[in-house]
Coordinates of C-alpha atoms in Angstrom, one line a residue:
M1 CA 11.9 18.1 -2.1
S2 CA 12.9 14.4 -2.6
V3 CA 11.3 11.2 -1.7
G4 CA 12.5 7.7 -0.9
L5 CA 9.8 5.2 -1.5
V6 CA 10.5 1.6 -0.1
F7 CA 8.1 -1.0 -1.5
D8 CA 6.8 -4.1 0.1
I9 CA 8.1 -7.5 -0.8
G10 CA 7.6 -8.2 -4.6
G11 CA 8.3 -4.4 -5.5
R12 CA 7.1 -2.7 -8.5
G13 CA 5.2 -4.8 -11.0
D14 CA 2.9 -6.8 -8.5
Q15 CA -0.1 -5.5 -10.6
S16 CA -1.7 -4.5 -7.2
F17 CA -0.4 -2.8 -4.0
N18 CA 3.0 -1.8 -4.9
D19 CA 2.0 -0.6 -8.4
S20 CA -0.6 1.6 -6.9
A21 CA 2.1 3.1 -4.6
A22 CA 4.4 3.7 -7.8
A23 CA 1.4 5.6 -9.4
G24 CA 1.3 8.0 -6.5
I25 CA 4.8 8.7 -6.4
E26 CA 4.9 9.3 -10.2
R27 CA 2.1 11.5 -9.9
A28 CA 3.7 13.6 -7.2
A29 CA 6.7 13.9 -9.3
A30 CA 4.6 15.2 -12.3
E31 CA 2.4 17.7 -10.3
L32 CA 4.4 18.5 -7.4
G33 CA 7.9 18.6 -8.8
I34 CA 9.5 16.1 -6.2
T35 CA 12.3 13.7 -7.1
F36 CA 12.3 10.2 -5.9
T37 CA 14.2 6.8 -5.6
E38 CA 12.7 3.6 -5.0
A39 CA 13.8 0.3 -3.3
S40 CA 12.4 -3.2 -2.6
P41 CA 13.3 -5.4 0.4
E42 CA 14.8 -9.0 0.3
P43 CA 12.2 -11.7 -0.2
D44 CA 12.2 -12.3 3.5
G45 CA 11.8 -8.6 4.3
S46 CA 14.9 -8.6 6.6
N47 CA 16.4 -5.5 5.5
R48 CA 13.5 -3.2 5.6
G49 CA 15.1 -1.0 8.4
E50 CA 18.2 -0.6 6.5
L51 CA 16.3 0.5 3.3
L52 CA 14.4 3.1 5.5
Q53 CA 17.5 4.3 7.1
L54 CA 19.3 4.6 3.8
A55 CA 16.4 6.5 2.3
A56 CA 16.3 8.9 5.3
S57 CA 19.9 9.6 4.8
E58 CA 19.2 10.8 1.3
H59 CA 15.7 12.1 1.2
D60 CA 13.3 14.7 2.9
I61 CA 10.4 12.3 2.8
V62 CA 10.5 8.3 3.3
I63 CA 7.6 6.3 2.8
G64 CA 7.2 2.6 3.5
V65 CA 4.6 0.6 1.5
G66 CA 2.9 -1.8 4.0
F67 CA 2.1 -2.4 7.7
L68 CA 5.4 -4.4 8.2
F69 CA 7.4 -1.2 7.9
E70 CA 5.7 0.3 11.0
G71 CA 8.3 -1.0 13.6
D72 CA 11.3 -0.1 11.5
A73 CA 9.7 3.2 10.8
A74 CA 9.2 4.0 14.4
A75 CA 12.9 3.3 15.2
V76 CA 14.4 5.0 12.0
G77 CA 12.1 7.9 12.4
A78 CA 13.2 8.6 16.0
E79 CA 16.8 8.6 14.8
N80 CA 15.8 11.1 11.9
P81 CA 13.4 13.6 13.4
D82 CA 14.0 16.2 10.6
T83 CA 12.8 13.5 7.9
M84 CA 9.2 13.0 7.5
F85 CA 7.9 9.4 7.2
G86 CA 4.8 7.7 6.0
V87 CA 3.6 4.1 6.4
V88 CA 0.9 2.8 4.3
D89 CA -1.7 0.7 6.3
S90 CA -0.3 1.5 9.5
A91 CA -2.3 2.8 12.5
M92 CA 0.2 1.6 15.1
L93 CA -1.7 -1.5 15.8
N94 CA 1.4 -3.6 16.4
F95 CA 0.9 -5.8 13.3
G96 CA 4.4 -7.1 13.4
A97 CA 5.9 -9.8 15.6
D98 CA 7.7 -7.2 17.9
P99 CA 6.2 -4.6 20.0
V100 CA 6.1 -1.0 18.4
A101 CA 7.0 2.2 20.0
P102 CA 4.4 5.0 19.7
Y103 CA 4.8 7.0 16.4
G104 CA 6.7 10.4 16.7
D105 CA 5.7 13.7 15.4
N106 CA 7.3 13.1 12.0
I107 CA 5.5 9.9 11.1
A108 CA 2.0 9.6 9.5
G109 CA 0.0 6.4 9.1
L110 CA -1.9 6.0 5.8
V111 CA -5.0 3.9 6.4
F112 CA -8.1 2.9 4.5
T113 CA -11.6 1.6 5.0
E114 CA -11.0 -1.7 3.0
H115 CA -14.3 -2.9 4.4
E116 CA -16.3 -0.3 2.8
G117 CA -14.9 -0.8 -0.6
S118 CA -15.1 -4.6 -0.3
F119 CA -18.9 -4.1 0.7
L120 CA -19.5 -2.8 -2.9
V121 CA -17.6 -5.4 -4.7
G122 CA -19.5 -8.0 -2.6
A123 CA -22.6 -6.4 -3.6
A124 CA -21.5 -6.6 -7.4
A125 CA -20.6 -10.3 -6.9
A126 CA -24.0 -11.1 -5.5
L127 CA -25.8 -9.2 -8.3
K128 CA -23.9 -10.8 -11.1
S129 CA -23.7 -14.3 -9.8
Q130 CA -25.5 -16.9 -11.8
T131 CA -24.7 -19.9 -9.3
G132 CA -25.6 -18.2 -6.1
T133 CA -22.0 -19.2 -4.8
I134 CA -19.0 -16.8 -4.6
G135 CA -15.6 -16.9 -3.2
F136 CA -13.0 -14.9 -1.2
I137 CA -9.1 -15.5 -1.1
G138 CA -7.2 -13.7 1.6
G139 CA -3.4 -13.4 1.4
V140 CA -2.4 -13.8 5.1
A141 CA -4.7 -14.5 7.9
N142 CA -4.4 -12.9 11.4
V143 CA -2.4 -9.9 10.4
G144 CA -4.1 -7.6 13.1
G145 CA -7.5 -8.2 11.3
L146 CA -6.3 -6.2 8.2
I147 CA -7.3 -8.8 5.5
E148 CA -10.3 -10.0 7.4
R149 CA -11.7 -6.4 6.9
F150 CA -11.7 -7.3 3.1
E151 CA -13.7 -10.5 3.9
A152 CA -16.1 -8.9 6.2
G153 CA -17.0 -6.2 4.0
F154 CA -17.4 -8.6 0.9
N155 CA -19.6 -10.8 2.9
A156 CA -21.7 -8.2 4.1
G157 CA -22.2 -6.5 0.8
A158 CA -23.1 -9.8 -0.8
R159 CA -25.6 -10.6 1.8
A160 CA -27.2 -7.2 1.6
V161 CA -28.1 -8.1 -2.0
D162 CA -28.7 -12.0 -1.4
P163 CA -29.0 -13.1 2.2
D164 CA -28.9 -16.8 1.1
I165 CA -25.8 -16.5 -1.1
E166 CA -23.2 -19.1 -0.4
I167 CA -19.8 -17.6 0.2
I168 CA -16.4 -19.8 0.2
G169 CA -13.6 -18.2 2.0
D170 CA -9.8 -19.3 2.3
Y171 CA -6.5 -17.7 3.2
I172 CA -3.2 -18.6 1.5
T173 CA -1.1 -18.5 4.7
E174 CA -1.3 -17.4 8.3
A175 CA 0.9 -14.7 10.0
P176 CA 3.9 -14.8 10.5
D177 CA 4.2 -16.4 7.3
F178 CA 3.6 -13.4 4.8
E179 CA 4.3 -15.5 1.6
G180 CA 0.6 -15.6 0.9
F181 CA 0.9 -12.0 -0.7
N182 CA 3.4 -13.4 -3.3
A183 CA 2.1 -16.9 -4.0
P184 CA 0.3 -16.9 -7.2
D185 CA 0.6 -20.6 -7.8
R186 CA -1.3 -21.3 -4.5
A187 CA -3.9 -18.8 -5.0
K188 CA -4.6 -20.2 -8.5
E189 CA -5.1 -24.0 -6.8
I190 CA -7.4 -22.3 -4.3
A191 CA -9.4 -20.4 -7.0
L192 CA -9.9 -23.5 -9.2
A193 CA -11.1 -25.5 -6.1
M194 CA -13.6 -22.7 -5.5
Y195 CA -14.8 -22.7 -9.1
E196 CA -15.2 -26.4 -8.9
E197 CA -17.3 -26.2 -5.8
G198 CA -19.7 -23.8 -7.9
A199 CA -18.5 -20.4 -7.3
D200 CA -18.6 -18.3 -10.4
I201 CA -17.1 -15.2 -8.9
V202 CA -14.0 -15.1 -6.7
Y203 CA -12.5 -11.9 -4.9
H204 CA -8.9 -11.7 -3.8
A205 CA -7.2 -9.7 -1.2
A206 CA -3.7 -11.3 -1.7
G207 CA -1.6 -8.7 -3.5
G208 CA 0.6 -10.3 -6.0
S209 CA -1.0 -13.6 -5.4
G210 CA -3.9 -12.3 -7.4
A211 CA -2.3 -12.9 -10.6
G212 CA -3.0 -16.9 -9.9
L213 CA -6.6 -16.0 -9.4
F214 CA -7.0 -14.4 -12.9
Q215 CA -5.2 -17.2 -14.5
A216 CA -7.7 -19.7 -12.8
A217 CA -10.7 -17.7 -14.1
L218 CA -9.2 -17.8 -17.6
E219 CA -8.4 -21.7 -17.3
Q220 CA -11.8 -22.5 -15.9
S221 CA -13.9 -20.5 -18.3
E222 CA -12.0 -22.1 -21.2
A223 CA -12.1 -25.7 -20.0
T224 CA -15.9 -25.7 -19.2
G225 CA -17.1 -23.1 -21.7
S226 CA -18.9 -21.4 -18.7
K227 CA -17.5 -18.1 -17.9
V228 CA -16.4 -17.3 -14.5
W229 CA -15.0 -14.1 -12.9
A230 CA -12.5 -12.6 -10.8
I231 CA -12.5 -9.5 -8.7
G232 CA -9.2 -7.5 -8.3
V233 CA -7.9 -5.3 -5.5
D234 CA -6.1 -2.2 -4.6
S235 CA -5.2 -1.1 -8.2
D236 CA -7.7 -1.3 -11.2
Q237 CA -6.4 -4.6 -12.1
Y238 CA -8.2 -4.7 -15.4
H239 CA -5.3 -2.3 -16.5
T240 CA -2.6 -3.9 -14.5
A241 CA -3.0 -7.5 -15.0
D242 CA -1.8 -9.5 -18.3
A243 CA -4.0 -8.6 -21.3
S244 CA -5.1 -12.3 -21.6
V245 CA -7.0 -12.3 -18.4
R246 CA -8.7 -8.7 -18.5
D247 CA -12.0 -10.1 -19.7
Y248 CA -12.4 -12.2 -16.7
I249 CA -12.0 -9.2 -14.3
L250 CA -15.4 -8.2 -13.3
T251 CA -14.3 -5.2 -11.2
S252 CA -11.6 -4.2 -8.6
M253 CA -12.0 -2.9 -5.1
L254 CA -9.9 0.1 -5.3
K255 CA -7.8 1.0 -2.4
R256 CA -6.2 4.2 -3.3
V257 CA -2.7 3.9 -2.1
D258 CA -1.7 6.3 -4.7
V259 CA -4.0 9.0 -3.5
S260 CA -2.7 8.6 0.0
I261 CA 1.0 8.9 -0.9
F262 CA 0.3 11.9 -3.1
E263 CA -1.7 13.7 -0.5
M264 CA 1.0 12.8 2.3
I265 CA 3.7 14.3 0.1
R266 CA 1.6 17.4 -0.7
S267 CA 0.8 17.8 3.2
V268 CA 4.7 17.9 3.9
L269 CA 5.1 20.5 1.1
D270 CA 2.5 22.7 2.3
G271 CA 3.2 22.3 6.0
T272 CA -0.1 20.6 7.0
M273 CA 1.2 16.8 7.6
Q274 CA -0.5 15.4 10.6
P275 CA 1.3 12.7 12.6
G276 CA -0.5 9.5 13.4
P277 CA -3.2 7.8 11.4
T278 CA -5.1 9.6 8.5
A279 CA -8.1 7.5 7.1
Y280 CA -9.0 7.5 3.4
D281 CA -12.8 6.3 3.1
L282 CA -15.6 6.2 0.7
S283 CA -16.5 9.8 1.5
V284 CA -13.3 10.8 -0.1
D285 CA -13.1 8.1 -2.5
G286 CA -10.2 6.6 -0.7
V287 CA -11.7 3.2 -1.5
G288 CA -14.3 2.2 -4.1
Y289 CA -14.8 0.0 -7.2
S290 CA -13.6 0.1 -10.8
T291 CA -15.7 0.1 -14.0
S292 CA -13.2 -0.8 -16.5
G293 CA -14.3 -3.2 -19.0
G294 CA -18.0 -2.2 -18.6
F295 CA -18.9 -5.3 -17.0
V296 CA -20.7 -3.7 -13.9
D297 CA -22.3 -0.9 -15.9
D298 CA -25.7 -2.3 -15.7
I299 CA -25.5 -2.6 -11.8
A300 CA -23.6 0.8 -11.2
E301 CA -26.7 2.7 -10.3
E302 CA -27.2 0.1 -7.4
L303 CA -23.9 0.0 -6.2
D304 CA -23.7 3.9 -6.1
A305 CA -26.9 3.9 -4.1
L306 CA -25.1 1.4 -1.6
K307 CA -22.2 3.7 -1.5
A308 CA -24.4 6.7 -0.7
Q309 CA -26.0 4.8 2.2
I310 CA -22.6 4.0 3.6
V311 CA -21.4 7.5 3.4
S312 CA -24.6 8.8 5.1
G313 CA -24.2 6.2 7.9
E314 CA -27.4 4.5 7.1
I315 CA -25.3 1.3 6.4
T316 CA -22.6 0.3 8.9
V317 CA -20.1 -2.1 7.4
P318 CA -18.7 -4.7 9.8
T319 CA -14.8 -4.9 10.1
E320 CA -14.9 -8.7 11.3
P321 CA -16.2 -11.5 9.3

């Protein structure tokens, strides 16, 4: 069985979303014996459909990493009914600019309860903040409410711990401008402004732009002599970010793109793949928080208690800020 993996803009090496996808395909190669190729679209994303079609002509399974693939996946999937397709973050909500046809029986959407994982890192931020002010940086606003779910969960988790906490929020760009997911310089500017306003912990849901947040935390801490923190997203960014900034990454909201890709491939191999969206939530550890660095070890018991309350239904996490 062979798989064609098509990354989102930025490709492998973004220290976040795409790298998590890469980890999933590598695990599938090691444990399931599949072979794979990978590709990345042009900076403007104009050749997503071409890359999907090329992959479909060469592979049994094709996976597009990101909701912006959903329109092309619907079209290419219809033309290649014997190829199985997976699209990360797609529940067929028409995130793209053009209307999207319904998915066929050969296309699965791999979606996550980002708001639940973000609730936990929001709680961590409130528990660890010394100033009573924290921040949120979103990559792109108004993308079908996707990034707003991160913000909603983060805010709710923080206020569950401290109802009076101040939360500063900002987005780098607004759809249809998707450069906000790959604009570390802009993220750095926004983060530095938040730190200047008194935030001592800032969470990002901005893909490759997060590198700018981490650099801002380093520079602000060194310049003032008072440590500030960043919170990563998608991958455990303590391990994927540059070593120079690791000591400033409090935790990361884990969005297990790697798990979803591995499980999707395995479902094709064992004949159990279901078309349409499959959700990966806290109950299956499809989302969560990282403990690398040991910076949240002292509050892990409280965070795990909140996780149990979400899984049991005692806490319902909002999806809108």
